Short mmCIF file of C-alpha atoms in Angstrom, two decimals:
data_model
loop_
_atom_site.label_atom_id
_atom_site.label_comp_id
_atom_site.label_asym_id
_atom_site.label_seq_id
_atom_site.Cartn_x
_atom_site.Cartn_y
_atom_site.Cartn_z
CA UNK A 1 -65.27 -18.94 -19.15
CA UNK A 2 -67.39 -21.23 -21.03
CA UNK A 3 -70.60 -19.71 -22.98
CA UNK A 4 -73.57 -21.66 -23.81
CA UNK A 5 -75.25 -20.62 -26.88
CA UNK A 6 -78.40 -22.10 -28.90
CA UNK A 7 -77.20 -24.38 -32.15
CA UNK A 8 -78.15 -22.84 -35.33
CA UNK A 9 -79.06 -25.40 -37.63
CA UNK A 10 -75.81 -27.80 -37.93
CA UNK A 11 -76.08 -30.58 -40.50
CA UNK A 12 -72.62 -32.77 -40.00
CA UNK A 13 -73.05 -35.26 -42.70
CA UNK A 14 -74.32 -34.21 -46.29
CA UNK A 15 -75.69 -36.38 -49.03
CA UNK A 16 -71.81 -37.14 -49.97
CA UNK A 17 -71.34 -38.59 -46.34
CA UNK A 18 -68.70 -35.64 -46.23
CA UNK A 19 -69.13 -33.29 -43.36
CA UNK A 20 -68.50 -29.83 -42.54
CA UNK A 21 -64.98 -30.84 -41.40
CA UNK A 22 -64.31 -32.76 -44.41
CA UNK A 23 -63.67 -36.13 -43.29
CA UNK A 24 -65.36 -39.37 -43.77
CA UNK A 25 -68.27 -40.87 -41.27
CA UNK A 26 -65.69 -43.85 -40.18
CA UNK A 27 -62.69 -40.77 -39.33
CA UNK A 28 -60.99 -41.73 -36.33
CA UNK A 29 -60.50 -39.41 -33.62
CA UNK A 30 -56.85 -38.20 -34.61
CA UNK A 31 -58.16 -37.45 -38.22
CA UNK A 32 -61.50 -35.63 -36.71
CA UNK A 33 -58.86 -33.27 -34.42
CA UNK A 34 -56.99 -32.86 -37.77
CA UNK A 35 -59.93 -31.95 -39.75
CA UNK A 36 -61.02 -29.41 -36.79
CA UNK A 37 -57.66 -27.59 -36.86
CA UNK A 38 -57.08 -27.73 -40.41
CA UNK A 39 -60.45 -26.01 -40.72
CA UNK A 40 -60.80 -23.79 -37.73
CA UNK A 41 -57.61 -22.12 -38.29
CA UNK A 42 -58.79 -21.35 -41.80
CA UNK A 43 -61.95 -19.75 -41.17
CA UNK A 44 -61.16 -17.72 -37.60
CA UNK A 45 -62.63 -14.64 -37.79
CA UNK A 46 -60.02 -13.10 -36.56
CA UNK A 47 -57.88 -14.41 -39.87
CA UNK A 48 -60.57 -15.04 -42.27
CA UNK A 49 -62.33 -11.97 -42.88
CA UNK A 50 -65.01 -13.31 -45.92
CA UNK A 51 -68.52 -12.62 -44.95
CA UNK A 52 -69.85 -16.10 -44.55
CA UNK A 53 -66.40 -17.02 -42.54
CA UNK A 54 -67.94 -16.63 -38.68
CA UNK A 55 -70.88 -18.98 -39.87
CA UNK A 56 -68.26 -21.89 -40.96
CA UNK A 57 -66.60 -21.12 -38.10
CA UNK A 58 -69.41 -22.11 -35.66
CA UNK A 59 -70.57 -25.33 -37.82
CA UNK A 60 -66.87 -26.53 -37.61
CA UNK A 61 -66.84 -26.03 -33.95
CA UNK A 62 -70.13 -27.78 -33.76
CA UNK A 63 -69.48 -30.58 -35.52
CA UNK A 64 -65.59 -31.15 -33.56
CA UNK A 65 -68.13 -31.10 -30.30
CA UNK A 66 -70.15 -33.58 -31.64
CA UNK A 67 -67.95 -35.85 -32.99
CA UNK A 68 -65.85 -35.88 -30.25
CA UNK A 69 -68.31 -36.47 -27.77
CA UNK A 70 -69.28 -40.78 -27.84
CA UNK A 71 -72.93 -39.63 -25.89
CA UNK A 72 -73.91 -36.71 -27.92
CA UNK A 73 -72.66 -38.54 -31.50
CA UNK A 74 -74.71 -41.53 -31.04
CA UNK A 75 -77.94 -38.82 -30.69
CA UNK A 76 -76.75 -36.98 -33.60
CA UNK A 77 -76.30 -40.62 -35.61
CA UNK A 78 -79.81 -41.94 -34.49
CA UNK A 79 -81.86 -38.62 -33.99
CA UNK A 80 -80.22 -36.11 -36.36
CA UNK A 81 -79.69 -32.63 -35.71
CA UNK A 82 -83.56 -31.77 -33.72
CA UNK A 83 -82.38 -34.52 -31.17
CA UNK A 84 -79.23 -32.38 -30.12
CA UNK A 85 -81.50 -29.45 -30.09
CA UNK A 86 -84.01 -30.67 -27.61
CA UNK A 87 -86.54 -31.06 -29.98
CA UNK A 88 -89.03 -33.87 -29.61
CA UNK A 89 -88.09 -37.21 -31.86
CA UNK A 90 -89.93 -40.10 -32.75
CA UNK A 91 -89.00 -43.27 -31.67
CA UNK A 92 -87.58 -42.42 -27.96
CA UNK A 93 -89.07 -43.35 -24.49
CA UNK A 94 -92.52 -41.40 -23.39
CA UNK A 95 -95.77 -40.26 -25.18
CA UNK A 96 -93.88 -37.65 -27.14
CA UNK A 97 -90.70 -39.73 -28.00
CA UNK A 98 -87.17 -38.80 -26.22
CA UNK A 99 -86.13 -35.43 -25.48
CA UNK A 100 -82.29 -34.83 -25.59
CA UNK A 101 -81.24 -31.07 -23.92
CA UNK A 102 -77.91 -29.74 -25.15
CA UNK A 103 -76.45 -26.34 -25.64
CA UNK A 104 -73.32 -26.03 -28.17
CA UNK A 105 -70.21 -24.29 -26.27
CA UNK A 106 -68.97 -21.14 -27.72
CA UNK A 107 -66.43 -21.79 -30.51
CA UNK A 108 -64.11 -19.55 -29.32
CA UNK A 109 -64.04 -21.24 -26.15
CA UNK A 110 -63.48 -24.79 -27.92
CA UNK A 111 -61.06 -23.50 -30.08
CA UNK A 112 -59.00 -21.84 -27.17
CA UNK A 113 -59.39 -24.99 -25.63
CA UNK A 114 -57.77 -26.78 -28.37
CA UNK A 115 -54.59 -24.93 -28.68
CA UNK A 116 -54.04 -24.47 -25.12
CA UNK A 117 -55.69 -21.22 -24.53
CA UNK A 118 -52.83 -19.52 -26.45
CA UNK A 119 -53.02 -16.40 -28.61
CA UNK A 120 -52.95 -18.74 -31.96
CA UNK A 121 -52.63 -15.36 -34.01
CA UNK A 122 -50.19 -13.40 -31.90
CA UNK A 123 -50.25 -9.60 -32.72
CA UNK A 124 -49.21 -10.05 -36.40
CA UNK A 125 -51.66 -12.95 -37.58
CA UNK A 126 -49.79 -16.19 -38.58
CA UNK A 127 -46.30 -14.78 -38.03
CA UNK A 128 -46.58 -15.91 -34.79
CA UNK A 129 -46.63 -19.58 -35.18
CA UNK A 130 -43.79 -20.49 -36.81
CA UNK A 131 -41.91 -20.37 -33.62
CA UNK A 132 -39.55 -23.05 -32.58
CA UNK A 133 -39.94 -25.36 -29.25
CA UNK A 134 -42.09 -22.70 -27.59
CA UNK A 135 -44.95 -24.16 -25.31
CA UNK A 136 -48.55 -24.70 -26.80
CA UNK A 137 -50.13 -26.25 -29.25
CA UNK A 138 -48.19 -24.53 -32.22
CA UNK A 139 -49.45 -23.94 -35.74
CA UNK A 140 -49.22 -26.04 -39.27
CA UNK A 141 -45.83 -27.43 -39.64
CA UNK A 142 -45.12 -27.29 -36.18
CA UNK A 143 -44.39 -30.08 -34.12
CA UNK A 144 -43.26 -29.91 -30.12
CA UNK A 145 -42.63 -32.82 -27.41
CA UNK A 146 -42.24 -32.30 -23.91
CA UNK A 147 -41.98 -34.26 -20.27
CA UNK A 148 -43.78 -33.51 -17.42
CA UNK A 149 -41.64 -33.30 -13.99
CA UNK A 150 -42.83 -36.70 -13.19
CA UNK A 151 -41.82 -38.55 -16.17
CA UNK A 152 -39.94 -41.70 -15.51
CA UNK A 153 -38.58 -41.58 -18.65
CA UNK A 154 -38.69 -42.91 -22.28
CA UNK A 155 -36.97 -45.77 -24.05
CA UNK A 156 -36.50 -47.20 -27.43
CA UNK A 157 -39.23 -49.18 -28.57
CA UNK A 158 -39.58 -50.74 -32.34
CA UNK A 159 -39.07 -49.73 -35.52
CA UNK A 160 -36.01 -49.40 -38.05
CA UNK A 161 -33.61 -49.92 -35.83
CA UNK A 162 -35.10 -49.13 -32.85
CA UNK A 163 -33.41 -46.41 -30.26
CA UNK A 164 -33.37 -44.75 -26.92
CA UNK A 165 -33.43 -41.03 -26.37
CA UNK A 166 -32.74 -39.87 -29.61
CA UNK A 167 -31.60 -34.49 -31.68
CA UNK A 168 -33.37 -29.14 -39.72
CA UNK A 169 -32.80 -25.94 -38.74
CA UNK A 170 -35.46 -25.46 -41.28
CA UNK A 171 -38.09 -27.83 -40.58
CA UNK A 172 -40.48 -28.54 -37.39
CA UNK A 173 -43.34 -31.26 -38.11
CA UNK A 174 -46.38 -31.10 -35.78
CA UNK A 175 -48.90 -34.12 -34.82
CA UNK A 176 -51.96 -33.33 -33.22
CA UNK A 177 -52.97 -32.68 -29.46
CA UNK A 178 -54.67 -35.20 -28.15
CA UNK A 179 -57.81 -33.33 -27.41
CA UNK A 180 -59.39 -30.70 -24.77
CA UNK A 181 -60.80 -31.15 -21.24
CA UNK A 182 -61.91 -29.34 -18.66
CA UNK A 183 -62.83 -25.53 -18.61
CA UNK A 184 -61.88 -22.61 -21.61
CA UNK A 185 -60.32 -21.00 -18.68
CA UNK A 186 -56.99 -20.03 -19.30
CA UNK A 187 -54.41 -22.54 -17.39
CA UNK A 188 -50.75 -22.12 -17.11
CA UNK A 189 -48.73 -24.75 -19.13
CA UNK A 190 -45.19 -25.49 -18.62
CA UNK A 191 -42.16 -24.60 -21.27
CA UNK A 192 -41.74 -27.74 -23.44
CA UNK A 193 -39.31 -30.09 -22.70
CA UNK A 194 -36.82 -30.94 -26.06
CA UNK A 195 -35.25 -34.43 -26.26
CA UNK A 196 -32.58 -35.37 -29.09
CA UNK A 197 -33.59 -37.81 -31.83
CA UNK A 198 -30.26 -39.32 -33.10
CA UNK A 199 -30.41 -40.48 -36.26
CA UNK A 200 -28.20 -41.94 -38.72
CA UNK A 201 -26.93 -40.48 -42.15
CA UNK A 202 -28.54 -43.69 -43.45
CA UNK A 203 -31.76 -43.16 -41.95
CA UNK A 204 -31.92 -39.46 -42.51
CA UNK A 205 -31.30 -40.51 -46.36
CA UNK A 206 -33.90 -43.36 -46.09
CA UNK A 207 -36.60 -42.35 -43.91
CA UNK A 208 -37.39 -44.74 -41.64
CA UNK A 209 -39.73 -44.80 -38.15
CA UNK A 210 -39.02 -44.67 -34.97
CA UNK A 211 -41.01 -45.80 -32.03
CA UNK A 212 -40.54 -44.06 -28.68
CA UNK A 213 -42.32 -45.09 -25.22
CA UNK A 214 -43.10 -42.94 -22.60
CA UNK A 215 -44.29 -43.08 -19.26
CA UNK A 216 -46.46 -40.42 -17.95
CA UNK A 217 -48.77 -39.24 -15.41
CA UNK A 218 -52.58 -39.58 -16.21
CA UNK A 219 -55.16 -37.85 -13.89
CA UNK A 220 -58.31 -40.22 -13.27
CA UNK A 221 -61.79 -38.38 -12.91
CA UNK A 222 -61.49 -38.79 -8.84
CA UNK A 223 -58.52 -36.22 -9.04
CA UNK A 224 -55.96 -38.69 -8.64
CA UNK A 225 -52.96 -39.79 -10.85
CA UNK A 226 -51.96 -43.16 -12.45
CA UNK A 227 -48.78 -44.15 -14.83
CA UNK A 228 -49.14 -44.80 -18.08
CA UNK A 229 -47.20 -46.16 -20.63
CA UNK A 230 -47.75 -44.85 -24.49
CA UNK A 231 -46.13 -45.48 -27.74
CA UNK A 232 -45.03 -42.19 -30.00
CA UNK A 233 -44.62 -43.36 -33.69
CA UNK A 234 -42.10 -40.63 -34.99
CA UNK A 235 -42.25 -40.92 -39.20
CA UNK A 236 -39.04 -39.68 -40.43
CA UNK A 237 -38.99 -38.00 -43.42
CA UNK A 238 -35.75 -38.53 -46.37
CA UNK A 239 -33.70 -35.14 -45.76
CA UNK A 240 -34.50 -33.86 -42.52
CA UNK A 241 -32.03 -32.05 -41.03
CA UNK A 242 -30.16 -32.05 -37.68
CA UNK A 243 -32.31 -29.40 -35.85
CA UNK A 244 -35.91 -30.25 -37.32
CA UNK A 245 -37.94 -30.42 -34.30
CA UNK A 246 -41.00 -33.04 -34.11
CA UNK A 247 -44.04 -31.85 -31.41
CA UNK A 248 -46.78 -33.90 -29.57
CA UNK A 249 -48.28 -31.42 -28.00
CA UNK A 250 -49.94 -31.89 -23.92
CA UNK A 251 -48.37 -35.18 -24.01
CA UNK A 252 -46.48 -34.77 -20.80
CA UNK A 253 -47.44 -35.71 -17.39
CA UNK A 254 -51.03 -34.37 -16.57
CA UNK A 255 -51.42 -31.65 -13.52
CA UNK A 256 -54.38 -30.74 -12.10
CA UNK A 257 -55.00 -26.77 -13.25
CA UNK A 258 -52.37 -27.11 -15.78
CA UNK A 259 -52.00 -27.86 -19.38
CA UNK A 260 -49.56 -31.03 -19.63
CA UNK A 261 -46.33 -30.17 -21.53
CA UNK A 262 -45.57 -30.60 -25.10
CA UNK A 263 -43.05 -32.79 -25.95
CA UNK A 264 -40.48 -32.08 -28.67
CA UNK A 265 -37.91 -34.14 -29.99
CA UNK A 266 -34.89 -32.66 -32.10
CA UNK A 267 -33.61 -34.67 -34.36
CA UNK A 268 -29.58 -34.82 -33.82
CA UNK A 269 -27.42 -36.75 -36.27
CA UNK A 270 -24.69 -39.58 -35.14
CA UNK A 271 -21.55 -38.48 -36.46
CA UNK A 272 -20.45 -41.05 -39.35
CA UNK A 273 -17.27 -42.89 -40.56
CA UNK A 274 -17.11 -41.85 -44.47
CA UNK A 275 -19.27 -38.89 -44.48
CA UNK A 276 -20.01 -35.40 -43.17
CA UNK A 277 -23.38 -33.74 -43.58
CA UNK A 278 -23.05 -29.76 -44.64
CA UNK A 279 -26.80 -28.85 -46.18
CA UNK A 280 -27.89 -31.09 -48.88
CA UNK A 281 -24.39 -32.28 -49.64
CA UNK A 282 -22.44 -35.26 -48.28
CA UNK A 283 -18.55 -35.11 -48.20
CA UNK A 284 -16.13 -37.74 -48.57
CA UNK A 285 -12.04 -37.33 -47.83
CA UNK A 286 -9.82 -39.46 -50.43
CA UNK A 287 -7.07 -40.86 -48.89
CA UNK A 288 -4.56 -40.96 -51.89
CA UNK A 289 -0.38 -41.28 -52.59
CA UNK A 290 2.04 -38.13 -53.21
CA UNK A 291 2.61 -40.14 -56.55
CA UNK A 292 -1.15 -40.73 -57.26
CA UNK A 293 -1.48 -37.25 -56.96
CA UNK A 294 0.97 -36.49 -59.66
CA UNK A 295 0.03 -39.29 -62.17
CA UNK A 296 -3.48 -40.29 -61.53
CA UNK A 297 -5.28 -42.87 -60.55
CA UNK A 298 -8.99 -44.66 -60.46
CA UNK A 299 -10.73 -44.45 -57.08
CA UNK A 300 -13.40 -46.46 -55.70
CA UNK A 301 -16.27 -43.68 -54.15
CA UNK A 302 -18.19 -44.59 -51.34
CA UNK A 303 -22.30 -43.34 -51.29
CA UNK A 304 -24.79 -43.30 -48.90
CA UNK A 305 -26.75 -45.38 -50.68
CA UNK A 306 -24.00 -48.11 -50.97
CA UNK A 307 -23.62 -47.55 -54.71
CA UNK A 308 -19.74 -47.79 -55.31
CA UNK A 309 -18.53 -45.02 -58.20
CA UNK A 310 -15.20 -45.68 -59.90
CA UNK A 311 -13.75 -41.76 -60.97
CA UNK A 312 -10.88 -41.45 -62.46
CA UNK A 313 -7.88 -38.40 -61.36
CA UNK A 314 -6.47 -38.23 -64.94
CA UNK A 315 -4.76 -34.72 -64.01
CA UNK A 316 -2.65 -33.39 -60.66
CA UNK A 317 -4.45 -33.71 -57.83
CA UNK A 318 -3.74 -30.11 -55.56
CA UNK A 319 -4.27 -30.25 -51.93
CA UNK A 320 -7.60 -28.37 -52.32
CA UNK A 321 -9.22 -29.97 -55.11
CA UNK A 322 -12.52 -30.91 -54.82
CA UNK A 323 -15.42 -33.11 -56.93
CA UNK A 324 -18.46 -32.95 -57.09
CA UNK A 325 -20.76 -35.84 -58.31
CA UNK A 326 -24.38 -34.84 -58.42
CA UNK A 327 -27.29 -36.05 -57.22
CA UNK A 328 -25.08 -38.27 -54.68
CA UNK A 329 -25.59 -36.32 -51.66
CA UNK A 330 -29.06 -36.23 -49.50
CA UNK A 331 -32.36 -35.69 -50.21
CA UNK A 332 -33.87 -32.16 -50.57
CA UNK A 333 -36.90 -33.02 -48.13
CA UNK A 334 -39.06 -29.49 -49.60
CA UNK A 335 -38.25 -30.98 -53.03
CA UNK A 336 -39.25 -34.65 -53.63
CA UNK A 337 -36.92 -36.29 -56.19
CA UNK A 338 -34.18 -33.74 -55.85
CA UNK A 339 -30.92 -34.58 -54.24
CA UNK A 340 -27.40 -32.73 -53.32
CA UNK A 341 -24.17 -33.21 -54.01
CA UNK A 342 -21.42 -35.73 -53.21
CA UNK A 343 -17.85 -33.55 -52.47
CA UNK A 344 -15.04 -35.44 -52.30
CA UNK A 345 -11.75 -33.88 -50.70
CA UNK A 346 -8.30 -35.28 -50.93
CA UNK A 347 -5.83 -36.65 -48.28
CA UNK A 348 -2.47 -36.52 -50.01
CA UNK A 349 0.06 -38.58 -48.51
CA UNK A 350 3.49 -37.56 -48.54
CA UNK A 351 6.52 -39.71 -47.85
CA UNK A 352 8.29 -39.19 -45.02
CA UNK A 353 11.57 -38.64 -46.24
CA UNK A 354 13.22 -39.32 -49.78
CA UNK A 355 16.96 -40.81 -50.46
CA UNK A 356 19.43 -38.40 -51.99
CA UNK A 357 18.96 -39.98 -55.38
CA UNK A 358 15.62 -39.51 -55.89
CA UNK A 359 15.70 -36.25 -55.05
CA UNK A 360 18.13 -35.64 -57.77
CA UNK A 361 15.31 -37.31 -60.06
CA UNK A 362 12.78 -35.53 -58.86
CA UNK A 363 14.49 -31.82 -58.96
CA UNK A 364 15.46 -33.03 -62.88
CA UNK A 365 11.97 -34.02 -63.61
CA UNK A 366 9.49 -31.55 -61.82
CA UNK A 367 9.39 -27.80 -63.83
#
């Protein structure tokens, strides 16, 4: 349930045209629901135990309303804070100017609302949010996408390449719900649903973005439902990592009494024809001669990033031998700058069979 409560005094914009949720006067609305999480979660009462925390809590949940709200913004813009608080104003309709009557919602009801009505905290604080495709709106770093029963489906749109249904084990990226409706009362929302992102080694190495469109179901005030078409801009970072999951939260079809799924892609990479992915480090097989192997040779080594390396095998090559050229494998996405390793293996060829002769030579020359 939804409790009223008077305002206290609330002033959004300072002299620095910075406001309580520290964002600019022209934020759009994705960066004003950024802000508001970004800030609520740090001063919660229930995490942030200072003495002035409960106080920043309310102003950020204040100012979120506000801002979010086209009607109650443009009083706040032309009237200031006393307009949202009922207070007489100059310049409005009637002998005493215009009267505006609002009551702030309780910030624990907007921030339920926000995340879904979820337990944000769990029963050991933060440890609870660093969960994998799980429903709800997650917590920072987390990032989930799922369909609705009624989706018709999604399909590549633009981009790098562009794709269609695309799948680290140590990374999940979130994006940010796209807002809260309706009542603080707790509704019932759906287990995400996970789609693969396949991605290249090249584009895993690169970065790159990916566009995918979805079709959905939309309620419409009345109660009824509508199909609509939106575009999910997916920015792929250099080293990601099959596994790293990617969430839009309650961007699935839209139920009445329900909170619409997340959706989560998982990023999945296409296998590739010179290299396989283990970590940080890219490996590469050699293809080389029985006799190569014995005398060396120069090699031409492939790299993702198309550079050709010549390396020469000055010594006997063994079946197992490995090398390693740094800073040739993929990018360490937690440490800018930093790469891993390219391994390169060895296929020796042997001949399939060897005259008499030269197996005389052989069993003369070898120890």
């Amino acid at each position: 349930m939804q409790h009223a409560r008077e305002s206290t005094s609330t002033q959004i914009w300072d002299k620095t045209t910075t406001n309580v949720l520290g964002i600019e006067r022209d934020a759009n609305e994705d960066q004003i629901k950024k802000a508001y999480r970004k800030q609520a979660l740090k001063y919660h009462p229930d995490k942030n135990h200072s003495p002035d925390a409960e106080d920043k809590f309310k102003k950020i949940a204040e100012a979120y309303e506000v801002l979010c709200d086209p009607q109650k913004r443009a009083v706040y813009d032309k009237y200031g804070e006393e307009g949202l608080k009922g207070q007489p104003v100059d310049g409005g309709a009637g002998p005493g100017g215009a009267h505006f009557s609002y009551t702030f919602k309780d910030p624990r009801d907007i921030f339920a609302q926000f995340f879904g009505g979820q337990n944000i905290f769990g029963d050991e604080g933060f440890g609870g949010m660093g969960g994998g495709g799980g429903g709800g709106g997650g917590g920072p770093g987390f990032h989930s996408f799922s369909f609705g029963p009624g989706m018709s489906g999604m399909r590549g749109g633009g981009g790098r390449g562009g794709m269609f249904f695309g799948g680290g084990d140590d990374e999940q990226m979130d994006f940010q719900p796209s807002g809260f409706s309706g009542s603080a009362k707790r509704q019932r929302q759906d287990p995400p649903l996970e789609t693969p992102l396949n991605l290249t080694l090249e584009e895993l190495h690169q970065g790159c973005e990916k566009k995918m469109k979805i079709n959905r179901r939309v309620l419409s005030p009345d109660g009824t439902t509508r199909q609509e078409d939106k575009v999910i801009t997916i920015n792929v970072k250099p080293g990601w990592k099959a596994g790293t999951k990617i969430t839009f939260p309650q961007e699935g079809d839209q139920v009445a009494g329900k909170i619409p799924q997340d959706i989560v892609f998982v990023v999945k990479e296409k296998p590739h024809s010179l290299f396989t992915r283990e970590g940080n480090d890219l490996y590469h097989t050699a293809r080389i001669t029985l006799k190569q192997a014995l005398i060396g040779t120069t090699l031409s080594i492939p790299t993702i990033d198309k550079v050709v390396i010549p390396y020469k095998l000055s010594n006997v090559t063994a079946p197992k031998t490995e090398v390693r050229i740094p800073d040739h494998g993929m990018p360490i996405s937690k440490t800018p700058g930093r790469y891993g390793d390219l391994v390169v293996k060895f296929d020796i060829e042997f001949p399939s069979e060897l005259p008499p002769k030269n197996k005389q030579k052989l069993a003369e020359l070898l120890p």
